[in-house]
mmCIF file of C-alpha atoms in Angstrom:
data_model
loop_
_atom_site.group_PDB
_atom_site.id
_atom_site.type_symbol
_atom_site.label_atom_id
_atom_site.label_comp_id
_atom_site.label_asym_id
_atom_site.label_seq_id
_atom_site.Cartn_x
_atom_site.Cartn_y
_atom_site.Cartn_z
ATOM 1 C CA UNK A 98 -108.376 -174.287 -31.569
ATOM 2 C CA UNK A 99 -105.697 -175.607 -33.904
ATOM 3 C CA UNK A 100 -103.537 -172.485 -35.845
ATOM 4 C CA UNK A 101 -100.952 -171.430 -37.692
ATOM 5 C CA UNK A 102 -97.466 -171.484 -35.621
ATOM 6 C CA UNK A 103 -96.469 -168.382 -37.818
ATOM 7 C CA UNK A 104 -99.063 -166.147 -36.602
ATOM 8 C CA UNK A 105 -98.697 -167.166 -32.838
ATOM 9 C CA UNK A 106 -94.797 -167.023 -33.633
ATOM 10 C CA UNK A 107 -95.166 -163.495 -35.382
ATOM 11 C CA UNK A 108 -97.703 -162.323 -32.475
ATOM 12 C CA UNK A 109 -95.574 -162.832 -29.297
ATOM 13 C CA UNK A 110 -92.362 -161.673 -30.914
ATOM 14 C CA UNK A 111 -94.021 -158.445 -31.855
ATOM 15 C CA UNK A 112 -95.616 -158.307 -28.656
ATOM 16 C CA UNK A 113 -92.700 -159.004 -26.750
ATOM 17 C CA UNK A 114 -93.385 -162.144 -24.976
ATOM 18 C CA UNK A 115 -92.617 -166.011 -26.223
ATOM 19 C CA UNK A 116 -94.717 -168.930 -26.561
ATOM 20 C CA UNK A 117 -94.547 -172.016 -25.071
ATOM 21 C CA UNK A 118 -93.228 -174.942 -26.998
ATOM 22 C CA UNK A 119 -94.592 -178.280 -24.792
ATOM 23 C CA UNK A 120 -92.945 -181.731 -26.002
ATOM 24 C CA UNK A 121 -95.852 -184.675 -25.400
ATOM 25 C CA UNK A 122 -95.705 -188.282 -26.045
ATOM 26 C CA UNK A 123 -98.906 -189.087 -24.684
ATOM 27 C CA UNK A 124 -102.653 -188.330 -23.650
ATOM 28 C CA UNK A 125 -101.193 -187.616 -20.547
ATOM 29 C CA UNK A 126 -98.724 -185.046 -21.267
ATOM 30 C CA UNK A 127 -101.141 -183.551 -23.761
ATOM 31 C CA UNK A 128 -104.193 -182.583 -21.250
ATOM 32 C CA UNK A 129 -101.983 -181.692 -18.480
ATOM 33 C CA UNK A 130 -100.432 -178.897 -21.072
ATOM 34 C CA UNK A 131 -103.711 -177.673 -22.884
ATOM 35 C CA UNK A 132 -105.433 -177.518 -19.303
ATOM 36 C CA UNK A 133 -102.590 -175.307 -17.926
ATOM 37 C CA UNK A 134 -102.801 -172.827 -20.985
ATOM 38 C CA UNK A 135 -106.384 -172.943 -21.002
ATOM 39 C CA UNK A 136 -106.446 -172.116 -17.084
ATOM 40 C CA UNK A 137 -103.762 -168.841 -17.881
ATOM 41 C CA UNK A 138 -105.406 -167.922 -21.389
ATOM 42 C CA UNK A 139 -102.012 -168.368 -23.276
ATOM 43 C CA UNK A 140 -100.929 -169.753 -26.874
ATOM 44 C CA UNK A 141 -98.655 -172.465 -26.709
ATOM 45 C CA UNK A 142 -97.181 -174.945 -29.258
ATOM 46 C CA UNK A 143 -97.443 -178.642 -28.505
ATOM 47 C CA UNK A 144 -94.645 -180.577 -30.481
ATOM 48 C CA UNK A 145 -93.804 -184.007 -30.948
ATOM 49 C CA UNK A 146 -90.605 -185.416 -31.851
ATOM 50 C CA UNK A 147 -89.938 -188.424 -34.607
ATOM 51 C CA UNK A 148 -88.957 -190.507 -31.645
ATOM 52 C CA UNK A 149 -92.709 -189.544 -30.074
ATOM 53 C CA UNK A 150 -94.433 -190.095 -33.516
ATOM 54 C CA UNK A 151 -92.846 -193.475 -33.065
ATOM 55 C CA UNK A 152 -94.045 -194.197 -29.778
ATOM 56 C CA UNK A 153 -97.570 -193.231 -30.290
ATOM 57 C CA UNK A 154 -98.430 -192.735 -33.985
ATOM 58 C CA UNK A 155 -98.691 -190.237 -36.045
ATOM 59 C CA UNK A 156 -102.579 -191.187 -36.447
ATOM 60 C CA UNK A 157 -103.291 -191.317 -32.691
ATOM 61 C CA UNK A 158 -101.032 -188.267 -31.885
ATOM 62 C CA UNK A 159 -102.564 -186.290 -34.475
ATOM 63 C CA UNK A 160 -106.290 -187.201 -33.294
ATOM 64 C CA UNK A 161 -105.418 -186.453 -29.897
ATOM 65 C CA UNK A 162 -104.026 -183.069 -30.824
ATOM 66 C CA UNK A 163 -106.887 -182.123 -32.599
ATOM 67 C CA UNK A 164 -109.883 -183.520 -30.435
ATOM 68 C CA UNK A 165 -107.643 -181.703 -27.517
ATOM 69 C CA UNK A 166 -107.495 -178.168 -29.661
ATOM 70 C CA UNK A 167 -111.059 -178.541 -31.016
ATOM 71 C CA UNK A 168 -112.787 -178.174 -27.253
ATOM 72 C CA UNK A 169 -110.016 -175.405 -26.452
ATOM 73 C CA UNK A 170 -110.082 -171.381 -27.111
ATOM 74 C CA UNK A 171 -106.524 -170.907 -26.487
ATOM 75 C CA UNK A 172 -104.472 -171.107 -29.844
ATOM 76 C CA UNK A 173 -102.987 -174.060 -30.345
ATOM 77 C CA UNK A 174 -99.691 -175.051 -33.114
ATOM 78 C CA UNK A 175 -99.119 -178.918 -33.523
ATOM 79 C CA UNK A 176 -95.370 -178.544 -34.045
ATOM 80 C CA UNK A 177 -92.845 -181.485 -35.647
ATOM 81 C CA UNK A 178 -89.703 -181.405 -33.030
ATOM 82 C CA UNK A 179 -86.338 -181.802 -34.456
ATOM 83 C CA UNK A 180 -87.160 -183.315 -37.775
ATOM 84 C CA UNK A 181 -84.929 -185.456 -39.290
ATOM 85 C CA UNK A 182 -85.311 -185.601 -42.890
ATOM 86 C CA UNK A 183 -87.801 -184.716 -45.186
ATOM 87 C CA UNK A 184 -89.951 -187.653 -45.230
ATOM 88 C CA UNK A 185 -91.088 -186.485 -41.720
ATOM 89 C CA UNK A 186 -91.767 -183.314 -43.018
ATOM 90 C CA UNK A 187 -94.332 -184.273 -45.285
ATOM 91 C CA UNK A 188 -95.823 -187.009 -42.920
ATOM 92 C CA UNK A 189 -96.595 -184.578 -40.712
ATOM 93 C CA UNK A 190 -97.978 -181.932 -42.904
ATOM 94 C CA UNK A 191 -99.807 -184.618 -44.453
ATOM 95 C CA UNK A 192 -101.628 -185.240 -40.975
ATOM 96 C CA UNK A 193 -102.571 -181.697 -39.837
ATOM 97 C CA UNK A 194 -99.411 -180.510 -38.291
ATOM 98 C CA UNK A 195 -99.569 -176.682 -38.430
ATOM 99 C CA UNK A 196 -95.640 -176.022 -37.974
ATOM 100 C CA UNK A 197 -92.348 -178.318 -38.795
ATOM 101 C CA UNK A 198 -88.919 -178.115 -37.854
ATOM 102 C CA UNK A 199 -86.364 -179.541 -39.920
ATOM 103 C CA UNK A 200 -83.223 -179.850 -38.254
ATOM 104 C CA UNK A 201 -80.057 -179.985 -39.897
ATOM 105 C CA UNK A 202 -77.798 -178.049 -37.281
ATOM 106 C CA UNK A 203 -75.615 -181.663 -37.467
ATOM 107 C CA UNK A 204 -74.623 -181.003 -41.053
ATOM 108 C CA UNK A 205 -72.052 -178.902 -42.825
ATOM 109 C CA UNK A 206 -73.971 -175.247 -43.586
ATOM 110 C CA UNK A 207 -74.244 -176.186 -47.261
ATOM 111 C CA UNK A 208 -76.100 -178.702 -46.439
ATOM 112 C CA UNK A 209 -77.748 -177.517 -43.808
ATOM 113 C CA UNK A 210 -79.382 -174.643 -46.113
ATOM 114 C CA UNK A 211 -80.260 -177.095 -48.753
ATOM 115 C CA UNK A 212 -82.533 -179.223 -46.899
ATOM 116 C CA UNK A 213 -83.774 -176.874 -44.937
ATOM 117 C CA UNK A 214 -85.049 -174.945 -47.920
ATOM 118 C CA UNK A 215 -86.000 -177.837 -49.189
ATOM 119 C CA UNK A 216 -88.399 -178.309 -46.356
ATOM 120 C CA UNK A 217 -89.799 -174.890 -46.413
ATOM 121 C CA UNK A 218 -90.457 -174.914 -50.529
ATOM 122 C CA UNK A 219 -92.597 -178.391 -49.172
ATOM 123 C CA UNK A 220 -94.418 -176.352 -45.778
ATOM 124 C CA UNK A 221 -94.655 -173.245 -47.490
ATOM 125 C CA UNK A 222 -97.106 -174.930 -50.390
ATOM 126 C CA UNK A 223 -99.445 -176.132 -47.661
ATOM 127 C CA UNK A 224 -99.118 -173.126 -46.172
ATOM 128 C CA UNK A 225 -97.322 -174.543 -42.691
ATOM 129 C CA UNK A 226 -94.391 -172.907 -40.938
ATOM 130 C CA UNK A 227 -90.729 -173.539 -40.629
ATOM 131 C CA UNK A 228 -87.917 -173.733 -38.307
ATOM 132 C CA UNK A 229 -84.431 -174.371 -39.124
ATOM 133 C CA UNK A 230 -81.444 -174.274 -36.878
ATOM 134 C CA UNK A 231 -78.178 -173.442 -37.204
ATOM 135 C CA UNK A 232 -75.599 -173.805 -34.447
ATOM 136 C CA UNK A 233 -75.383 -176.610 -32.502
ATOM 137 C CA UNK A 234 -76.471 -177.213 -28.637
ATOM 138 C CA UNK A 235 -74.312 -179.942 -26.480
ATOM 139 C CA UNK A 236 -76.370 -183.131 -25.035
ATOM 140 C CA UNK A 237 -78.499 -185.634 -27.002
ATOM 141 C CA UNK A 238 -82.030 -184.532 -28.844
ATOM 142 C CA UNK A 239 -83.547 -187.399 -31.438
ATOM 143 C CA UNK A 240 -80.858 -187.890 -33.570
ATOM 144 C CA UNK A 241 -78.365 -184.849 -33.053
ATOM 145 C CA UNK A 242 -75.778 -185.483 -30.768
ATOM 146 C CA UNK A 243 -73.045 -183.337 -29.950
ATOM 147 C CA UNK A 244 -69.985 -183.130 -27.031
ATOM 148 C CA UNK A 245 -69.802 -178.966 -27.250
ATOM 149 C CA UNK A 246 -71.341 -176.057 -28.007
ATOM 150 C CA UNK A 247 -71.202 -174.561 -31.472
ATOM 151 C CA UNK A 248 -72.806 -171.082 -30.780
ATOM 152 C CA UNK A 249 -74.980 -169.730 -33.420
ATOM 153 C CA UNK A 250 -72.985 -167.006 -35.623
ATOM 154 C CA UNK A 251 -74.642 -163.673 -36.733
ATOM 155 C CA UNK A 252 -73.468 -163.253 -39.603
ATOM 156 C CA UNK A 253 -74.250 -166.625 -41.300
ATOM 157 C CA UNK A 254 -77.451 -166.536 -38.990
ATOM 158 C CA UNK A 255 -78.436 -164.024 -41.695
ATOM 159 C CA UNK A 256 -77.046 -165.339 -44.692
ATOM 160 C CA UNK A 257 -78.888 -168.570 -43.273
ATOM 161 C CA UNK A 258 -82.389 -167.261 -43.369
ATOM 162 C CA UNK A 259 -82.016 -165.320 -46.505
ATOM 163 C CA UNK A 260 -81.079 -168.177 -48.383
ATOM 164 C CA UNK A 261 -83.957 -171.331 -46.844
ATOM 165 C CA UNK A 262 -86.713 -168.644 -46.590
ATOM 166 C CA UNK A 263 -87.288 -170.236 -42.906
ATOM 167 C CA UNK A 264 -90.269 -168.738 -40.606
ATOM 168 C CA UNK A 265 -88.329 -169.093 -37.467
ATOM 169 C CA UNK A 266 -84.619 -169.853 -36.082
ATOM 170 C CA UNK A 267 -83.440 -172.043 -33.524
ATOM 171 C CA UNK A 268 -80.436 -170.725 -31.995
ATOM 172 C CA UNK A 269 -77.282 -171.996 -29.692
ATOM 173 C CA UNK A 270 -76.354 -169.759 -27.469
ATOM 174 C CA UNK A 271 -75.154 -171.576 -24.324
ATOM 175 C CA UNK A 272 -77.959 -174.019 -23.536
ATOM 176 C CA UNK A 273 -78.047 -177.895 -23.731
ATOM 177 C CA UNK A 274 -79.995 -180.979 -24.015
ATOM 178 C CA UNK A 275 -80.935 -182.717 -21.542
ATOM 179 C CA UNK A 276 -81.218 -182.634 -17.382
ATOM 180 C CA UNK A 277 -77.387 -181.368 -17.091
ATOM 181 C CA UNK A 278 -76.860 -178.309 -18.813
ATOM 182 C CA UNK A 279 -74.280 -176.166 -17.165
ATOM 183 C CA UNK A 280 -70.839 -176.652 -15.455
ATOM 184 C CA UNK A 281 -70.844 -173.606 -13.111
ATOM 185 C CA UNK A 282 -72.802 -171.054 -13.022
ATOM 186 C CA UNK A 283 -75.783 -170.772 -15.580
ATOM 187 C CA UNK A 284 -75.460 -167.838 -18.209
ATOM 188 C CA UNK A 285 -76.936 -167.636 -21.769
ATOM 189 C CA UNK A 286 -74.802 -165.743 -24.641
ATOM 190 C CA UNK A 287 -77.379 -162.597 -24.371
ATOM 191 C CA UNK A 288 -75.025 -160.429 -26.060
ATOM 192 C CA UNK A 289 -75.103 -162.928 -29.097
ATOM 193 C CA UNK A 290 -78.493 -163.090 -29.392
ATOM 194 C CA UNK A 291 -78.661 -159.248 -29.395
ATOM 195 C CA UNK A 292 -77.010 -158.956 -32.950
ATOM 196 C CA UNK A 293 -78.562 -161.711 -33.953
ATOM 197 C CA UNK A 294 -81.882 -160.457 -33.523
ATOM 198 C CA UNK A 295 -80.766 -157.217 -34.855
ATOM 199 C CA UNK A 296 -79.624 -158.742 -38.089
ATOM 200 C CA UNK A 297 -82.693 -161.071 -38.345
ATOM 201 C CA UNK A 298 -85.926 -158.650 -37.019
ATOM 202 C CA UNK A 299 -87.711 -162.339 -36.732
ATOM 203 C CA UNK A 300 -89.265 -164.591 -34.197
ATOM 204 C CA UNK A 301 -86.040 -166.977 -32.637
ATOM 205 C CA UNK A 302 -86.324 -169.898 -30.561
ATOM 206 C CA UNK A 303 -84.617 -171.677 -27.792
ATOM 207 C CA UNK A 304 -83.958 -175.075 -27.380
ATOM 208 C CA UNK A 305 -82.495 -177.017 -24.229
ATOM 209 C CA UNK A 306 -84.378 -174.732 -22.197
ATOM 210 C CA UNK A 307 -86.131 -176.533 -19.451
ATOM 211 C CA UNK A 308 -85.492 -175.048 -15.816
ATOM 212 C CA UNK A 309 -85.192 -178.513 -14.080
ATOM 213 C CA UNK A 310 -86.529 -177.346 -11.080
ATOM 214 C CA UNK A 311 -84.397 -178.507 -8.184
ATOM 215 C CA UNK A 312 -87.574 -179.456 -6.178
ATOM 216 C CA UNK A 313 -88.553 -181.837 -8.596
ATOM 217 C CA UNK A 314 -85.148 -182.918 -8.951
ATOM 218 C CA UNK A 315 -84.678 -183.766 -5.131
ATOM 219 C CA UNK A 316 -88.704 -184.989 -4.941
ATOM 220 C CA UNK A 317 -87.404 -187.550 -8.069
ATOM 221 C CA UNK A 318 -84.227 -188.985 -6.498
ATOM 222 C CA UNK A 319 -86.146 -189.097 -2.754
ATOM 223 C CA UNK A 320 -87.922 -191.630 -4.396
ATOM 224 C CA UNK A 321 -85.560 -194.099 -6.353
ATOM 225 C CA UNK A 322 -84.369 -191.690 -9.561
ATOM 226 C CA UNK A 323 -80.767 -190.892 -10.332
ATOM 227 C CA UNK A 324 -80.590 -187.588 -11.104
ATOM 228 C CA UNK A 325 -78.884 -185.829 -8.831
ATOM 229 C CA UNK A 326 -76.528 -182.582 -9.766
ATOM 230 C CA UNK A 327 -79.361 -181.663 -12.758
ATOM 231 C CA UNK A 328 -79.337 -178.110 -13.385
ATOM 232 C CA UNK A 329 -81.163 -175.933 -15.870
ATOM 233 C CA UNK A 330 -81.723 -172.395 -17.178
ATOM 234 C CA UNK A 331 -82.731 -170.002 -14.485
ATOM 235 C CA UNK A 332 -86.163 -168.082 -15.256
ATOM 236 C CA UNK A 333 -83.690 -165.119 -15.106
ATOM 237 C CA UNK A 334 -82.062 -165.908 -17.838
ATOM 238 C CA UNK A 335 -84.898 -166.821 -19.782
ATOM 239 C CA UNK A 336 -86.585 -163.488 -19.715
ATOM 240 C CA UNK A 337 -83.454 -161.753 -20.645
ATOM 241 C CA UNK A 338 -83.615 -163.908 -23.640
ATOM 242 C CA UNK A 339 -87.339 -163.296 -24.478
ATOM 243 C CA UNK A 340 -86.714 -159.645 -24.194
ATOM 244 C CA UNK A 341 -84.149 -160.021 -26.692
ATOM 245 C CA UNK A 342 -86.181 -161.647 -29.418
ATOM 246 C CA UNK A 343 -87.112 -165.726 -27.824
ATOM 247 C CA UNK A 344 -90.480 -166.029 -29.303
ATOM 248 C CA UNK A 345 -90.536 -169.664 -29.003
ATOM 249 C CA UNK A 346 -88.611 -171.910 -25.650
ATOM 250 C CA UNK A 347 -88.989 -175.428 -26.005
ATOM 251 C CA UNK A 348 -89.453 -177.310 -22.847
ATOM 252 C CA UNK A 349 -89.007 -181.163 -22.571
ATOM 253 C CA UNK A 350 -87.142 -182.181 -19.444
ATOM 254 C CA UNK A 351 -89.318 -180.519 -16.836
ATOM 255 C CA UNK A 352 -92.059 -181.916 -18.262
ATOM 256 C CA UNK A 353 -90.583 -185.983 -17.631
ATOM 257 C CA UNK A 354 -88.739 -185.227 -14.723
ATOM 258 C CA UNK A 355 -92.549 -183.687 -13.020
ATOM 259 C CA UNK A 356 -94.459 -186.965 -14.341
ATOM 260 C CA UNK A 357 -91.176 -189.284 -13.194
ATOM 261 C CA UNK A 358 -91.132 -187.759 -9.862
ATOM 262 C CA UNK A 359 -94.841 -187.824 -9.270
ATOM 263 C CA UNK A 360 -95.231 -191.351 -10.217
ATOM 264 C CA UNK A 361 -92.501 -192.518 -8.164
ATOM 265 C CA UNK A 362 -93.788 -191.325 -5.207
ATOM 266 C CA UNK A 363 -97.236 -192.502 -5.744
ATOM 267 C CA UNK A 364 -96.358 -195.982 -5.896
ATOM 268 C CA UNK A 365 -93.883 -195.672 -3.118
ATOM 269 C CA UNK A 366 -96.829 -194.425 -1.028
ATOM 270 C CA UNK A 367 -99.458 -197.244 -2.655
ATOM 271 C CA UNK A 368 -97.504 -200.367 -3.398
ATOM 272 C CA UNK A 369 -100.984 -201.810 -3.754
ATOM 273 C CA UNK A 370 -102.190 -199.673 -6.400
ATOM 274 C CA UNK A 371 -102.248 -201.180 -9.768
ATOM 275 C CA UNK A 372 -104.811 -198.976 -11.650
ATOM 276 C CA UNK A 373 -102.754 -196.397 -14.489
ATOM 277 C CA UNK A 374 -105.712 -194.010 -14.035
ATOM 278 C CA UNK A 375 -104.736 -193.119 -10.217
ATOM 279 C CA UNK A 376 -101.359 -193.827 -10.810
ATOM 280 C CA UNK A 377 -101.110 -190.919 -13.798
ATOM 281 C CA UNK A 378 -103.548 -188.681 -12.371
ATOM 282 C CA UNK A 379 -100.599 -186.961 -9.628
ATOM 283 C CA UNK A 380 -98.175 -186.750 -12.518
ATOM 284 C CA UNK A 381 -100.590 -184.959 -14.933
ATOM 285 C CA UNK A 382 -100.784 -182.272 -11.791
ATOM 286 C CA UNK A 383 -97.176 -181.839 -11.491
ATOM 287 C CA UNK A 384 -96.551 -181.104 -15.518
ATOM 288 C CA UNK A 385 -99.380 -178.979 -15.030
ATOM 289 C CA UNK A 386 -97.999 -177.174 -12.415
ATOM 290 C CA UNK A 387 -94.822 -177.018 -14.408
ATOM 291 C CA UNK A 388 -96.335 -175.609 -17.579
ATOM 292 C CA UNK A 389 -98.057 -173.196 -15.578
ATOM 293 C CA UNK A 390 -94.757 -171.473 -14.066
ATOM 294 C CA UNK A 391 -92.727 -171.763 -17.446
ATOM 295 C CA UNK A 392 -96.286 -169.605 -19.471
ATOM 296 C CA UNK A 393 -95.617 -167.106 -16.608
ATOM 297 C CA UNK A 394 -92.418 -166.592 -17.041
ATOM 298 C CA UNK A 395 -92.224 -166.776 -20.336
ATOM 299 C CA UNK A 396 -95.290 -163.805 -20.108
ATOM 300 C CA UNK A 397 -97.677 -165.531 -22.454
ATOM 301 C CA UNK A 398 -100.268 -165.335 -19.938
ATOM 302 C CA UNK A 399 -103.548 -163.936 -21.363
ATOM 303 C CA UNK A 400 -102.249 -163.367 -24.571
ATOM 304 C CA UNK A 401 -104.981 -165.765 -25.986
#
């Protein structure tokens, strides 16, 4: 069933676990992600960026999202990834979306807080959640693209939330974009988000938070990708940062790298096969596998 991202949001932070937060671009992606929550009983968001709302429509997405949620029990938010403006705000609200994020950790914090509250003053009258984001995470997401970390400060964390009236918070504390995330070895700023979620009492989120499992990784490359040396965010770290107020973790990267890999060796092993249908139908088991692991970990299983 479709809901309201606050009230999963507001259930699994004061529960103590976080939700899933499933990027999709496709009908693909999107059954291989509802049919691994439904499986483990869990509430997950399924959010599409402006770059996937490009690709496949707002319309079509939208449909898809709902026809998918309409024959499922699990809970299910249709989320707006990484917003870039307001205009995508309202599109999306317009078609059914059930949570947006507005995304103006790029900009200067007055600016920041202006359209951000500008977007929740829009959500808030149609009764749709927020996220904002403040802080700034190194790689390349949409249209934010950065060469370093700019961890999230307390302080103006607070003064942040107070003054856009925003549901949620995305936060930067160590990790990254993309397939390459850490130079060493992997740690997350726990200690920051400690005081932050002090300050705040409120659900946060994670971005840049895909594992990239190195199976996958090696599986991918075996056959023809170029990906070798990814790394991501051990499952360690991630429940240290759900226990520490992570109600939301976005996960993008797994999910590509699983279909990339799968598909690659497919046709490696069938040169002859030219049908989509049997060439997709491996890679919709691998993201489901994927999405499986990351629920568990994330300990959203059964909270349905």
């Amino acid at each position: 069933m479709l809901a309201a991202g606050k009230s999963i949001l507001k259930k699994a932070y004061d529960s103590g676990y976080a939700v899933g937060a499933f990027n999709i671009n496709n009908l693909e992606v999107l059954k291989a992600v509802v049919s691994a929550a439904d499986e483990l009983n869990a509430p997950i968001f399924v959010q599409a960026t402006a770059g996937a709302i490009k690709y496949a429509g707002i319309e079509e997405l939208a449909a898809m999202v709902r026809a998918s949620a309409k024959k499922s029990k699990i809970p299910i938010a249709l989320h707006l990834d990484h917003g870039p403006d307001l205009n995508h705000v309202r599109l999306c609200i317009e078609h059914g979306f059930t949570s947006v994020m507005l995304d103006g950790s790029h900009l200067p914090f007055a600016k920041n807080v202006s359209i951000t509250k500008s977007a929740a003053r829009i959500a808030h009258a149609r009764k749709v959640c927020v996220e904002g984001e403040l802080g700034r995470l190194k790689g390349v997401e949409e249209h934010v693209k950065s060469s370093r970390h700019v961890f999230t400060e307390p302080a103006e964390a607070k003064k942040f939330v107070a003054l856009t009236k925003v549901d949620s918070l995305a936060v930067a504390i160590g990790t990254s974009h993309g397939a390459y995330k850490f130079r060493g070895k992997p740690k997350l700023e726990i200690k920051r988000l400690k005081e932050i979620n002090s300050l705040l009492q409120m659900p946060l989120v994670l971005h840049g938070a895909s594992s990239v499992p190195k199976e996958l990784v090696s599986k991918a490359d075996r056959y023809g990708a170029a990906i070798k040396g990814a790394n991501g965010v051990p499952d360690s770290e991630l429940r240290k940062a759900v226990r520490n107020g992570i109600a939301k973790v976005n996960q993008d990267t797994d999910l590509r790298i699983a279909l990339v890999a799968a598909v690659r060796k497919f046709l490696k092993e069938n040169p002859k096969e030219y049908d989509p249908r049997n060439i997709l139908a491996p890679a919709m088991l691998s993201i489901k596998e994927v999405v499986k692991k990351r629920i568990k970990v994330l300990g959203s299983e059964g909270r349905a």
